[in-house]
Each structure stands twice: as structure tokens, then as C-alpha cells.
Tab-separated table of C-alpha atoms in Angstrom:
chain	number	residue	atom	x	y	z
A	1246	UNK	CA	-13.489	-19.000	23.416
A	1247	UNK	CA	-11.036	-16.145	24.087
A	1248	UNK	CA	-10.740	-14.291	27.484
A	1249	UNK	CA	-11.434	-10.795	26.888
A	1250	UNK	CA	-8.130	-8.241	28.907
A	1251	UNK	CA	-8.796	-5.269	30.326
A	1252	UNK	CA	-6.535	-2.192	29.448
A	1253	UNK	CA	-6.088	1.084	31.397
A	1254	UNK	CA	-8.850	2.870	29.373
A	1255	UNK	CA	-11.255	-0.217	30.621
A	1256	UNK	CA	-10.537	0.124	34.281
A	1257	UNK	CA	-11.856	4.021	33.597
A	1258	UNK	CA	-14.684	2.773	32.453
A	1259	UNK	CA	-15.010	0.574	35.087
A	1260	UNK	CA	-14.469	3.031	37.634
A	1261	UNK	CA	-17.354	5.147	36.076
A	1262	UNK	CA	-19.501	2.468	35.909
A	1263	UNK	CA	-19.811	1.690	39.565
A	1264	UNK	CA	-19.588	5.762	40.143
A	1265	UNK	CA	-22.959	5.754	38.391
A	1266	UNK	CA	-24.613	2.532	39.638
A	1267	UNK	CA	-23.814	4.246	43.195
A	1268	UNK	CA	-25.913	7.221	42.737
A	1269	UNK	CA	-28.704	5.283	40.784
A	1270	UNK	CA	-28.749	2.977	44.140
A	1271	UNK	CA	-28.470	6.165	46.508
A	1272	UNK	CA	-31.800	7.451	44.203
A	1273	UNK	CA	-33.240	4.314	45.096
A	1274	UNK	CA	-32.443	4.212	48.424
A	1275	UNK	CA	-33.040	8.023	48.956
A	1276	UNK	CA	-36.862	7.459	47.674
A	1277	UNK	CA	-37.469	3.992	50.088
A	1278	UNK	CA	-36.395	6.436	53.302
A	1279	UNK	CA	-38.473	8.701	51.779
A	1280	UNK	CA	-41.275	6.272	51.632
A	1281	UNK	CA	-40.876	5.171	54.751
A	1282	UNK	CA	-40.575	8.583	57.258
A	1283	UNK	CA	-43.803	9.736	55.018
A	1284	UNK	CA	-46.425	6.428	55.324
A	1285	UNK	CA	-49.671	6.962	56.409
A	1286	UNK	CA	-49.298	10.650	56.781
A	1287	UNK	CA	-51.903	13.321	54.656
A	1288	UNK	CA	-51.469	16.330	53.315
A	1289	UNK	CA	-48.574	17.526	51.482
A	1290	UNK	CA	-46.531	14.249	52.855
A	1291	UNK	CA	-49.028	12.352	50.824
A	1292	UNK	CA	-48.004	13.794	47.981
A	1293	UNK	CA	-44.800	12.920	48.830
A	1294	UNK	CA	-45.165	9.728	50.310
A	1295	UNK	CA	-46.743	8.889	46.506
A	1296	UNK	CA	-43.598	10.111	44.830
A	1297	UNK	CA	-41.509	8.379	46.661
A	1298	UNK	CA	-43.582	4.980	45.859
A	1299	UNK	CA	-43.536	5.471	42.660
A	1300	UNK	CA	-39.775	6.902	42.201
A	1301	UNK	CA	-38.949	3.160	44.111
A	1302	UNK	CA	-40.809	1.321	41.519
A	1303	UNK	CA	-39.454	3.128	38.239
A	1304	UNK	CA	-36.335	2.366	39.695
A	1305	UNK	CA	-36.495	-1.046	40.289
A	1306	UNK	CA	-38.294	-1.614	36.848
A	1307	UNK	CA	-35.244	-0.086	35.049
A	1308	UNK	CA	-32.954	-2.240	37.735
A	1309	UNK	CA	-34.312	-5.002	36.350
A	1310	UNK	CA	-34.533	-4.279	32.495
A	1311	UNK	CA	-30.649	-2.829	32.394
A	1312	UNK	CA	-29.644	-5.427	34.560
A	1313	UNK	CA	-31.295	-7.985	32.400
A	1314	UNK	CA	-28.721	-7.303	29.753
A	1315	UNK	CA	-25.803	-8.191	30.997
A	1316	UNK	CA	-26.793	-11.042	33.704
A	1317	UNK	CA	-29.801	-12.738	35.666
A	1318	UNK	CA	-31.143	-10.025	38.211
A	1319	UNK	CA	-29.816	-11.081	41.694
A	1320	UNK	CA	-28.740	-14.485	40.014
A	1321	UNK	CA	-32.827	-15.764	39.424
A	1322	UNK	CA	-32.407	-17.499	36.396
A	1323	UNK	CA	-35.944	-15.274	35.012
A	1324	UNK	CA	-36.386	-15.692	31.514
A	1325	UNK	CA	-35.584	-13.598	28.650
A	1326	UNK	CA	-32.866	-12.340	31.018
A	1327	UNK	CA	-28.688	-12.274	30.684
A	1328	UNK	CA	-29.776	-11.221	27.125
A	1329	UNK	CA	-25.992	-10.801	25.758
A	1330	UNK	CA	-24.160	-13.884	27.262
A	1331	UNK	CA	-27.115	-15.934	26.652
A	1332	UNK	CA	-27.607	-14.853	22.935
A	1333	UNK	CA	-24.372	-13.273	21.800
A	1334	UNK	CA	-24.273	-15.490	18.897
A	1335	UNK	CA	-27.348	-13.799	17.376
A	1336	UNK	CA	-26.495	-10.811	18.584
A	1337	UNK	CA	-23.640	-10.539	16.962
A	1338	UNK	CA	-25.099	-12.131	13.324
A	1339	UNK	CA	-27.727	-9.563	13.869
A	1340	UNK	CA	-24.938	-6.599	13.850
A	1341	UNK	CA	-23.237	-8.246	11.019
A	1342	UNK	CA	-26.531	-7.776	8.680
A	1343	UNK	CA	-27.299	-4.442	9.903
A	1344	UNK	CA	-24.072	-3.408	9.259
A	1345	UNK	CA	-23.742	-4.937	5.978
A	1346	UNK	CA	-27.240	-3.600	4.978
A	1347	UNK	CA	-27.094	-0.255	5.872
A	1348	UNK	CA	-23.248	0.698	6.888
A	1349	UNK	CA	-21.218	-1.236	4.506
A	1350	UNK	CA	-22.968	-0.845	1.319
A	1351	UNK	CA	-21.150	0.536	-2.191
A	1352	UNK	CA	-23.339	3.637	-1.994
A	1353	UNK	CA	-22.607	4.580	1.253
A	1354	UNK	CA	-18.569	3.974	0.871
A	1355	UNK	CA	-18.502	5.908	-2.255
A	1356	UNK	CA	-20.403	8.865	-0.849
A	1357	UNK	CA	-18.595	8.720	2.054
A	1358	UNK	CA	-14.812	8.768	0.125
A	1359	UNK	CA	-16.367	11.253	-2.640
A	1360	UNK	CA	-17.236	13.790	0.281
A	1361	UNK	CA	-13.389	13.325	2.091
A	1362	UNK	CA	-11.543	14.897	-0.472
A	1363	UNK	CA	-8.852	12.565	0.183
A	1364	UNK	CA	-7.308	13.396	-2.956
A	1365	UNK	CA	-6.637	16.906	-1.523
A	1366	UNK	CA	-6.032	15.627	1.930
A	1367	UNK	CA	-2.660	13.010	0.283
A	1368	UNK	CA	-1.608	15.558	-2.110
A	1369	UNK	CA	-1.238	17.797	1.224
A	1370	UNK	CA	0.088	15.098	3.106
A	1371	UNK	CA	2.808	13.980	0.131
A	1372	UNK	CA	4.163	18.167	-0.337
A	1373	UNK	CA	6.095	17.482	2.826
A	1374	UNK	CA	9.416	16.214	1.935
A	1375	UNK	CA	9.662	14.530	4.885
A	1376	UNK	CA	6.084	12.637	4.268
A	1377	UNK	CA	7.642	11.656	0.815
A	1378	UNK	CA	11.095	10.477	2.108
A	1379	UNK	CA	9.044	8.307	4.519
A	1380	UNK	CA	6.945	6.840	1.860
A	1381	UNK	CA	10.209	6.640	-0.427
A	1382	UNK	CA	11.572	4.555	1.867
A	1383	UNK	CA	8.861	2.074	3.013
A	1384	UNK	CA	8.593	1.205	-0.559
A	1385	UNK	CA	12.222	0.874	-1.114
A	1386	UNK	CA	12.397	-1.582	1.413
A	1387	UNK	CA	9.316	-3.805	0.573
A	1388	UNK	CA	10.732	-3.780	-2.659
A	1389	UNK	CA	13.482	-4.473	-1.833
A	1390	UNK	CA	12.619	-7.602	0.514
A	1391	UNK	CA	10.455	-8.533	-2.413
A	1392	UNK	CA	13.046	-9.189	-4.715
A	1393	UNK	CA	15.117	-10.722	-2.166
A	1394	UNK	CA	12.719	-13.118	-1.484
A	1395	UNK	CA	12.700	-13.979	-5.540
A	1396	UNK	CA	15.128	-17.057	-6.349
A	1397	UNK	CA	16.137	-17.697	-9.901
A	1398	UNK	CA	14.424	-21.136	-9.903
A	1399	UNK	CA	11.508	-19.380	-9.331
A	1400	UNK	CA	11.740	-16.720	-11.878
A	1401	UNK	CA	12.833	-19.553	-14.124
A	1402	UNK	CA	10.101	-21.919	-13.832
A	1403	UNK	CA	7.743	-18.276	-14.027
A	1404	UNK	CA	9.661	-17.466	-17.497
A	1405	UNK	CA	10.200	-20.978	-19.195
A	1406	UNK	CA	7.216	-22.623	-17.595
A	1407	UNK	CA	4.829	-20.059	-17.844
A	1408	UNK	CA	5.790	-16.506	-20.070
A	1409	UNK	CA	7.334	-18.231	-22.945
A	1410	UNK	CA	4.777	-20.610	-23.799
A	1411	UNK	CA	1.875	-18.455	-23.452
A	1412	UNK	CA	4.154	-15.734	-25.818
A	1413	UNK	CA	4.699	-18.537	-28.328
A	1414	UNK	CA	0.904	-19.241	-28.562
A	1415	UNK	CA	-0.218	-15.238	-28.386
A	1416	UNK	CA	-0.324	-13.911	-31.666
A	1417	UNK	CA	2.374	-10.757	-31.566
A	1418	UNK	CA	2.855	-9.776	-35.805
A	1419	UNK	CA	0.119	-7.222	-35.835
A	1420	UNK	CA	1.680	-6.052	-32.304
A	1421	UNK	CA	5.363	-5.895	-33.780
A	1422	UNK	CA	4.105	-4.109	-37.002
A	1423	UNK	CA	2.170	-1.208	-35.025
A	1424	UNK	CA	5.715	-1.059	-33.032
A	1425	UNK	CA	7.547	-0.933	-35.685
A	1426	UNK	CA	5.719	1.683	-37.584
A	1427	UNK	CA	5.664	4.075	-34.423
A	1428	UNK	CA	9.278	3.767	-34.051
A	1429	UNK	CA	9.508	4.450	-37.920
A	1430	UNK	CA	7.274	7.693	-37.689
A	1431	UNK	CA	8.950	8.909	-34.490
A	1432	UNK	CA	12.523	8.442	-35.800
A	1433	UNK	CA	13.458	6.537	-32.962
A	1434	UNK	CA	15.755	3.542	-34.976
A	1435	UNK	CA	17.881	6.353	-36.399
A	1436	UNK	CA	20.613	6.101	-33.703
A	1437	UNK	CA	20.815	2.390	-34.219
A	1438	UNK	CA	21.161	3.399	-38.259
A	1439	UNK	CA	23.705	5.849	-37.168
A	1440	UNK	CA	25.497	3.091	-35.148
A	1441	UNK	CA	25.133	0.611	-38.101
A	1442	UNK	CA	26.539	2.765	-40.371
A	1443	UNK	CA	29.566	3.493	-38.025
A	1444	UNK	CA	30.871	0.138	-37.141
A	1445	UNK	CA	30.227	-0.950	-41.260
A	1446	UNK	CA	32.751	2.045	-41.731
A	1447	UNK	CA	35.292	1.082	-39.481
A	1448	UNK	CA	34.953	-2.397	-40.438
A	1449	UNK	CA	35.075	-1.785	-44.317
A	1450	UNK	CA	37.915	0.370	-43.721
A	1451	UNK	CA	39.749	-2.079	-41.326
A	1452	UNK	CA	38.952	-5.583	-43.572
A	1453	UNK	CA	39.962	-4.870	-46.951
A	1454	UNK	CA	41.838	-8.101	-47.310
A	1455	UNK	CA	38.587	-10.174	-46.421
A	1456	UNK	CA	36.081	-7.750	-48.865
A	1457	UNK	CA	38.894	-8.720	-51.392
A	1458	UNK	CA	38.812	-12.406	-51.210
A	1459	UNK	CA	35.062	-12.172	-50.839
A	1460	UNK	CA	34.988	-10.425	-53.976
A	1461	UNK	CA	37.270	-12.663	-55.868
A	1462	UNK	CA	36.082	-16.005	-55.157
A	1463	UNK	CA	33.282	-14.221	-57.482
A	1464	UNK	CA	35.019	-12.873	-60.159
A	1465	UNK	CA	34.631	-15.223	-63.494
A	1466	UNK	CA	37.675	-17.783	-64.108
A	1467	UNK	CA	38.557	-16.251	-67.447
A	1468	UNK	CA	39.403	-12.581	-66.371
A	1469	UNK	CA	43.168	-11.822	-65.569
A	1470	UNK	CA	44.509	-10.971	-61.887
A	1471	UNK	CA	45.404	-7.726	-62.477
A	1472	UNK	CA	42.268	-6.850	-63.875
A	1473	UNK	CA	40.577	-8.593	-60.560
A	1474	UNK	CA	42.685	-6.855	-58.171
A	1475	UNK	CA	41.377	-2.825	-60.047
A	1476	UNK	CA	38.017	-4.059	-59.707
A	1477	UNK	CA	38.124	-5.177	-56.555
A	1478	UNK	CA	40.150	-1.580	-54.822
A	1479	UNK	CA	37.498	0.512	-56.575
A	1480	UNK	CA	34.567	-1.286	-55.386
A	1481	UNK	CA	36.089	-1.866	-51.825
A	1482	UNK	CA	37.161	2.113	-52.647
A	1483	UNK	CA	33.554	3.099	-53.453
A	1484	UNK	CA	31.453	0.971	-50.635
A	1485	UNK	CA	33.814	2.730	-48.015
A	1486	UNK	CA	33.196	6.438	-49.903
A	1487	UNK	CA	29.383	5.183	-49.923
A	1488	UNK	CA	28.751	3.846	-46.395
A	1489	UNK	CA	30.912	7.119	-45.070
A	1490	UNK	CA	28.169	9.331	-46.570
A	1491	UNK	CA	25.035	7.202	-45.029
A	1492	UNK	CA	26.690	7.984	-41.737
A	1493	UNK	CA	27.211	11.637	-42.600
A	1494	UNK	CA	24.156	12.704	-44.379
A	1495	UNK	CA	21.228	12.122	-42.214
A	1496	UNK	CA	18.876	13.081	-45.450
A	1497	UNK	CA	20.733	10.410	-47.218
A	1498	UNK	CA	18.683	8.497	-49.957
A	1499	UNK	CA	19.751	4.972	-48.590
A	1500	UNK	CA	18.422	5.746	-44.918
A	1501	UNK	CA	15.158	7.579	-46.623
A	1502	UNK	CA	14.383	3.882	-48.830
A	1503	UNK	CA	15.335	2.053	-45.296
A	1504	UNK	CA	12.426	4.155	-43.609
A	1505	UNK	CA	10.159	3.032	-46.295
A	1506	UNK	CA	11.273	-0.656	-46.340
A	1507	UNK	CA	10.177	-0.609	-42.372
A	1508	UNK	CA	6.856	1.044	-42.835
A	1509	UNK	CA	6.191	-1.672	-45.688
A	1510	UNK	CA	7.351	-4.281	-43.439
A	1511	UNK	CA	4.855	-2.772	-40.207
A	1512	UNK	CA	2.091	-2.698	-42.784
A	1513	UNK	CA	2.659	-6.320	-43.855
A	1514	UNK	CA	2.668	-7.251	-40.229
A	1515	UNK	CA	-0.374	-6.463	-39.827
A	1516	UNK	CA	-2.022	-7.268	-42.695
A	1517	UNK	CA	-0.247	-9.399	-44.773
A	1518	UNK	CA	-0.994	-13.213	-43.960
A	1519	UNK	CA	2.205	-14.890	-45.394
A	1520	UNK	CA	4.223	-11.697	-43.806
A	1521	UNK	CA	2.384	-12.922	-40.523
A	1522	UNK	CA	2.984	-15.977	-40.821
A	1523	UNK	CA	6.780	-15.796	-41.565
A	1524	UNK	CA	6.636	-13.736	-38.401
A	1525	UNK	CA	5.037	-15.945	-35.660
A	1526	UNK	CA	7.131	-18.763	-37.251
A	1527	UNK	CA	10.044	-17.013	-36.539
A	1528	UNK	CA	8.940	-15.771	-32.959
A	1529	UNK	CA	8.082	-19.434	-32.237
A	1530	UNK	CA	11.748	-20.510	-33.334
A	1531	UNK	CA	13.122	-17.820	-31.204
A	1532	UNK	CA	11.578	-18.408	-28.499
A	1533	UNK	CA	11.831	-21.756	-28.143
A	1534	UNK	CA	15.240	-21.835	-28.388
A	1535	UNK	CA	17.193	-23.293	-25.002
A	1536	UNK	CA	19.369	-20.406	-25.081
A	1537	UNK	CA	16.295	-17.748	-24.640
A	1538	UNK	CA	15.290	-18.871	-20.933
A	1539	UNK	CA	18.818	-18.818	-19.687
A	1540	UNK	CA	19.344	-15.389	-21.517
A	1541	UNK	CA	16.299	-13.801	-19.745
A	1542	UNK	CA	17.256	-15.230	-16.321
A	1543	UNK	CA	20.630	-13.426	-16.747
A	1544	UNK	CA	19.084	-10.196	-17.750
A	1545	UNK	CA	16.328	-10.025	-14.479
A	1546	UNK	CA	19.199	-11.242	-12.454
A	1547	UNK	CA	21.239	-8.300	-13.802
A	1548	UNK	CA	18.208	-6.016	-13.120
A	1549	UNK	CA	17.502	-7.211	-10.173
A	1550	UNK	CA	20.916	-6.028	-8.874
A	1551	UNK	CA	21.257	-3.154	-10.018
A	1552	UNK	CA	17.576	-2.401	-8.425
A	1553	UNK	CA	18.959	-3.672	-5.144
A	1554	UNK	CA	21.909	-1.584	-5.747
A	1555	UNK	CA	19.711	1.917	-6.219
A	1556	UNK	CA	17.249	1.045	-3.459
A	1557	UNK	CA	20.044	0.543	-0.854
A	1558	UNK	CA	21.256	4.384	-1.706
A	1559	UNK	CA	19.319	6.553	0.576
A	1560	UNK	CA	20.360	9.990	-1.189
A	1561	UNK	CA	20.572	7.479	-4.146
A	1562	UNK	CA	19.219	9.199	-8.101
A	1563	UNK	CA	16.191	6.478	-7.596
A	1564	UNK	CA	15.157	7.527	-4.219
A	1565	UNK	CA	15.370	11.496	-4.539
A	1566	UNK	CA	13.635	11.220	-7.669
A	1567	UNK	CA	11.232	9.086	-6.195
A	1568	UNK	CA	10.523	12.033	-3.672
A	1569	UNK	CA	11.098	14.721	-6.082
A	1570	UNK	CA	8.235	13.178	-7.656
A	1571	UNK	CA	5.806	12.380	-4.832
A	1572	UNK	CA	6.106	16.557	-3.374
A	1573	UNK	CA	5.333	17.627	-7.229
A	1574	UNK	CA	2.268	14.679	-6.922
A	1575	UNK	CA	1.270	16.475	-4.194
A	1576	UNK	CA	1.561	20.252	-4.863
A	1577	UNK	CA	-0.595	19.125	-8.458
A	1578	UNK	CA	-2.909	17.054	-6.545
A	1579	UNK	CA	-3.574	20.617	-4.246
A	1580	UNK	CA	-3.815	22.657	-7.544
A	1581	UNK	CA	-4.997	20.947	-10.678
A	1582	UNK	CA	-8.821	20.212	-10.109
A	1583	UNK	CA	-9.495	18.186	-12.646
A	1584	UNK	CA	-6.492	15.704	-11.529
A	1585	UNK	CA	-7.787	16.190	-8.469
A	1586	UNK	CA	-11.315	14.631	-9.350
A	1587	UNK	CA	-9.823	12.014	-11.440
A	1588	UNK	CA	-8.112	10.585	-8.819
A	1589	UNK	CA	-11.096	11.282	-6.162
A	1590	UNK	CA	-13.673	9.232	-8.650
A	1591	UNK	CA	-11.002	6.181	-9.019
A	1592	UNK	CA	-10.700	5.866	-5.685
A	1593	UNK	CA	-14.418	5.955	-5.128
A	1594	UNK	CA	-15.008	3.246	-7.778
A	1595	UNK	CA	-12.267	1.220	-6.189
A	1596	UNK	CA	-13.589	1.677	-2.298
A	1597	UNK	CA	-16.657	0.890	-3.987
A	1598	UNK	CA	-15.907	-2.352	-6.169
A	1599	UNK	CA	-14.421	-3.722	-3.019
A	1600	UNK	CA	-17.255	-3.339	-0.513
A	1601	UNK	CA	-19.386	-4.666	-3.371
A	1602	UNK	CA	-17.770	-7.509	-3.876
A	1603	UNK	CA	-16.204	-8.417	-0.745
A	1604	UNK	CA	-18.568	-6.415	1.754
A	1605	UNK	CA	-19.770	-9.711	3.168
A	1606	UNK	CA	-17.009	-11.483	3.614
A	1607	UNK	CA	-15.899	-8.151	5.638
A	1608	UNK	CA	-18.922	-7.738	7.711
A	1609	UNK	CA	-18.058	-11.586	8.565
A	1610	UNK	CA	-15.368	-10.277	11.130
A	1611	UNK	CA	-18.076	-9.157	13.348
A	1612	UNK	CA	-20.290	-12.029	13.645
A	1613	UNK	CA	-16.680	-14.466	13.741
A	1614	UNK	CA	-15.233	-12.224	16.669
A	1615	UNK	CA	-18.698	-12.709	18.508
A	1616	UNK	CA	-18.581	-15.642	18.447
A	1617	UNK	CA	-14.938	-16.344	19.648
A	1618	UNK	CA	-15.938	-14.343	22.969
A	1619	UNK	CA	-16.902	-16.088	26.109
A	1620	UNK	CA	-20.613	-14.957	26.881
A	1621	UNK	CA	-19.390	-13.432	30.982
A	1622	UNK	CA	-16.771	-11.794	29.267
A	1623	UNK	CA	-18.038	-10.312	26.232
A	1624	UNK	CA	-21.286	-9.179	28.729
A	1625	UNK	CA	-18.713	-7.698	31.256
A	1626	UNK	CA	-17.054	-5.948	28.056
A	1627	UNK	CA	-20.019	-4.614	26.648
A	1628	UNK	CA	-21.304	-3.015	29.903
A	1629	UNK	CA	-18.219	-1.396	30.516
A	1630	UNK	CA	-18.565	0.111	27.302
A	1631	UNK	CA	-22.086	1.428	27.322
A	1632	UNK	CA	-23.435	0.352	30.626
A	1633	UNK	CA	-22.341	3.679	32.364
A	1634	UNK	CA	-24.905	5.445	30.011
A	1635	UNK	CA	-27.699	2.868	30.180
A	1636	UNK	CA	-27.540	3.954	34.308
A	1637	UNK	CA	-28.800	7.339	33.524
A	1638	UNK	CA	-32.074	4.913	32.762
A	1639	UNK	CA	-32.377	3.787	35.888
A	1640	UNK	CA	-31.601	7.329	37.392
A	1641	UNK	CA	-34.411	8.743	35.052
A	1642	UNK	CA	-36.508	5.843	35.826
A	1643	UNK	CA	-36.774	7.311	39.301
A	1644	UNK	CA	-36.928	11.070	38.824
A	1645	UNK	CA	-39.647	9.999	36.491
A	1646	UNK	CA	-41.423	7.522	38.300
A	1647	UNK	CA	-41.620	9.870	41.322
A	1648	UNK	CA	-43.282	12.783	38.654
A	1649	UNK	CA	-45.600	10.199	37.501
A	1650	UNK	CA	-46.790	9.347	41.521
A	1651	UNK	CA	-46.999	13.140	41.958
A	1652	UNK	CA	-49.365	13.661	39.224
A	1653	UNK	CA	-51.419	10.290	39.663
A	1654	UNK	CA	-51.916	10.886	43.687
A	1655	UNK	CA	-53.139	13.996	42.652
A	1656	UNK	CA	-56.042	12.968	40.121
A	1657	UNK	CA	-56.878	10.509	42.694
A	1658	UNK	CA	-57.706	13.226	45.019
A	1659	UNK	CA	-59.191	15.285	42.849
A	1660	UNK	CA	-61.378	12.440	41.342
């Protein structure tokens, strides 16, 4: 059991509490004088006198029933009484399935985010600068703690343990080829052609001596040196002239057959079976090579810093393009409607999946708090909550009660 504290705000309450519980007693008290002066006179103190009986007993029938409650009226252990310490427990698993059932329901949540237009309320919220700094930055440094908190054994028995295998079993040909021929139709391996073609230039032009002894371990026994040596400068002369204009002439025929050898080669990876296979074979030998792990573990680990590095910059590129792009988020989510109710409807479906599926386990924290409290405690907590109200019964018990004696004292007489 937990003691309950009480904060500034209860000791308000409290204060209003007993304000009200004095003037429902003063009621009371007001109507027994009343009573009292007035018995066994006629007339219009009958009338009186009758009101005054009956304000007495409306109040000390609500007395009792608010009083009830919260404790035993004037500690007589009466039953069905000290309702809330007595049966907080089922109290509280009561609330639980009323609130589940009616308050925490995937209808209710998704009407309920659908009507706040929270999409418009963020995208206001994020066109402050200031708003998106402050964002910026909270996620800068949770990221930031998060990849601190990664260590390389971890990563590596994440990469080699777990990524690589399941890669080596996952079919990726069909994957590659679709790649491959998107990067064909896009154009986007021509700068790697044009870097190809550069450095087999320079190297042509730089290794003549090697091309030449390449060439003549080749060249048949019978055929005399000189002879070898013409051969050899023109076709070393001609593959430099050659490979110069692939690198100059982006329409050259050589990189227009090298576009069609790698949409043939996309097309056979995704339908040719001995293509695929060839493929996954290699993929398997690749990357289950020793070397591969170790490679990868240097590459997050240079990532890794470098993210540090750009997340530590506070007018850092990352970070004021980060907020660059959170105000635009914003001023789009304020103007563009049908972004607007994109983003409204996903967040609806997600508020509701999650009360859905984990609405009960939520509602739980009602029934499991209930039951942590100590029954005086939670009682003396609950009344100074709503037991300031629940004295207005007792104050309209009399006012009533004393109406009621008025009009009953009267059909007596007349009857």
C-alpha cells in the first residue's frame, strides 16, 4: 500500500471542504433551533415548526448517505457503509471496465483525434523556428546518446550473427536485376563509366611497357622482333586513341552496347534461372567471406562518427537543415489540405490500432493504482476531490426536506 501526499492544491480543497460541511451543519443546526422555539405552537408556527422537522431529517438522511462514502457514520460500523475504503478494489475494477468500454474504445479515439485537427495544430506549432530548433535538438541528442550507447561487439554480433545470414538465405537476383535496370534507364552508372574510362586512359598511357610484354608473351614464336615490337606500338597506339574517345564521346557506340549488356544482364536476373543462380552463388561467396563482417563494422563505425560529428554542430548543415525542413513541414501542413488529411487519417489509424490492441492493458493502470492505495487514504483523497460538491446534497437535502414538511403539514390540515 502507498500513502497518498497532499500538495498545496489538496490543502485548497481541504479548506473548502470543511467551509462547506460548516454551513451544511449550520443548516442543520439552524432548522433543530428552529424546531425547537416553534413546538407545540399553531398557526403559522406550525407550518414552520413542520419545516423545520422535516429540513432536520433530509439533512440527516443525506448526513448519513454522503458520509457513508467515505467512512462509518459517527464510527458505527452500519453496513453497506465506508463504501470506498471498504470496496476500493471493485471500485476501482469497476472504473477500469467502464472506462475501457465506453472511454477508451478505437471509435471513440479516432473520432476524437479526427475532430483535433492536430495535423493543423503541429504544422502551426513546427513554423516557429524556435519550435523546430527545439525539436532539432531533442532528437540530435537522443540520437546521439543512442549511438553512443552502440558498441561494436554489439553491432558485430547484429551484422555477422544476424544480417548476413538472413541476406545469404533471402533471395536478392530478381532484387539486383530491377536495381540494375533502374540505374540503367536513369543513367545513373554513367559517372562511374566516365571514371572507368579515365583511370584506363591514364593507365594505358602511363603502362606501355607492361601492355607490351602482355602482348608479346602472345605473339607466335615464329614472327621476328621487329615485327612484334610495330604490332605491339600500334595496338597499344590504337587502345589509347580508342579508350580516349569512350571518355570523350558520351554517345559513343562502346558505352551505348555497355547500356544494353546491363539491361540484358537485369533481365536475366530476374528471369533467367542459371543467371540467378550464378548470382545468389556469388552473393553467398561474398558474403560469407571473413573479410565482409569486419569491412561493414569499419564502415558503421565510420558513419557513426561522422553522425556524432554533425549532431554535435549546433549551427551544423545537419541541424539547420533539419529545421529548415521541419518550418517548411509546417507552413505545408497549414496549407496543402490534402497533406493535411493524409497525415490526420494516419494518425487516427495509429491512435486507433493502439487503443485496439493495447486498450486493456492501458485501462489496467487504473484498477493497478487502486489497488496500491491504502483504503483511509484513497477515501480521504477522493473526498477531497469531490466531497465539497457532494455537500451541496446535504445542503439541498434540507432546503428540500423543509419544502416537502411545508407542503405535507399543509394537506394534513386541509385533509
Amino acid at each position: 500500500m502507498t500513502t497518498l501526499l497532499l500538495g498545496p492544491a489538496d490543502e485548497a480543497r481541504r479548506r473548502g471542504l470543511r467551509r462547506m460541511r460548516a454551513i451544511a451543519l449550520s443548516l442543520l443546526l439552524l432548522a433543530a433551533v428552529v424546531f425547537l422555539l416553534t413546538l407545540h405552537r399553531d398557526g403559522a408556527w406550525g407550518f414552520v415548526n413542520a419545516a423545520a422537522e422535516a429540513a432536520m431529517v433530509g439533512a440527516l438522511a443525506d448526513w448519513f448517505a454522503v458520509t457513508a462514502l467515505f467512512r462509518h457514520p459517527l464510527g458505527v460500523p452500519v453496513p453497506h457503509t465506508a463504501i470506498i475504503p471498504t470496496r476500493k478494489d471493485a471500485l476501482g475494477q469497476s472504473l477500469q471496465e467502464f472506462v475501457s468500454e465506453h472511454f477508451l474504445t478505437a471509435d471513440v479515439a479516432r473520432d476524437r483525434v479526427a475532430s483535433a485537427d492536430v495535423a493543423r495544430r503541429a504544422g502551426r506549432w513546427l513554423e516557429d523556428e524556435g519550435h523546430s530548433t527545439r525539436v532539432v535538438a531533442e532528437v540530435a541528442t537522443a540520437t546521439a546518446t543512442a549511438l553512443r550507447a552502440l558498441h561494436q561487439d554489439e553491432v558485430r554480433s547484429l551484422v555477422v550473427g544476424s544480417m548476413l545470414p538472413r541476406l545469404v538465405e533471402e533471395p536478392l537476383s530478381a532484387v539486383a536485376g530491377r536495381l540494375l535496370g533502374e540505374v540503367v534507364r536513369d543513367g545513373a552508372h554513367h559517372g562511374l563509366v566516365d571514371l572507368a574510362a579515365v583511370e584506363a586512359h591514364a593507365w594505358l598511357s602511363a603502362n606501355q611497357r607492361t601492355v607490351a610484354r602482355v602482348m608479346a608473351a602472345r605473339a607466335p614464336w615464329w614472327s621476328p622482333q621487329w615485327l612484334d615490337d610495330k604490332v605491339i606500338d600500334r595496338v597499344h597506339h590504337e587502345a589509347v586513341a580508342w579508350v580516349a574517345d569512350v571518355r570523350d564521346n558520351p554517345r559513343h557506340p562502346a558505352r551505348g552496347a555497355l547500356d544494353d549488356l546491363l539491361t540484358q544482364l537485369g533481365r536475366d536476373l530476374q528471369e533467367d534461372p542459371a543467371t540467378m543462380e550464378r548470382f545468389e552463388a556469388l552473393k553467398a561467396s561474398v558474403l560469407t567471406h571473413p573479410q565482409v563482417g569486419d569491412t561493414v563494422i569499419s564502415l558503421w563505425e565510420s558513419l557513426r562518427t561522422a553522425l556524432l560529428a554533425a549532431l554535435a554542430e549546433e549551427d551544423g548543415p545537419l541541424r539547420r537543415r533539419a529545421v529548415e525542413a521541419l518550418c517548411a513541414l509546417g507552413v505545408r501542413l497549414q496549407r496543402d489540405d490534402e497533406l493535411r488529411a493524409k497525415v490526420d487519417a494516419r494518425i487516427s489509424e495509429a491512435v486507433g490500432w493502439v487503443v485496439e490492441t493495447y486498450g486493456a492493458e492501458i485501462a489496467t493502470v487504473i484498477s493497478t493504482t487502486v489497488n496500491r492505495w491504502d483504503g483511509k487514504e484513497a477515501s480521504e483523497r477522493i473526498e477531497l476531490h469531490v466531497g465539497r460538491d457532494l455537500q451541496f446534497i446535504r445542503i439541498n437535502g434540507t432546503v428540500v426536506g423543509g419544502l416537502v414538511g411545508l407542503v405535507i403539514h399543509a394537506v394534513t390540515l386541509l385533509v
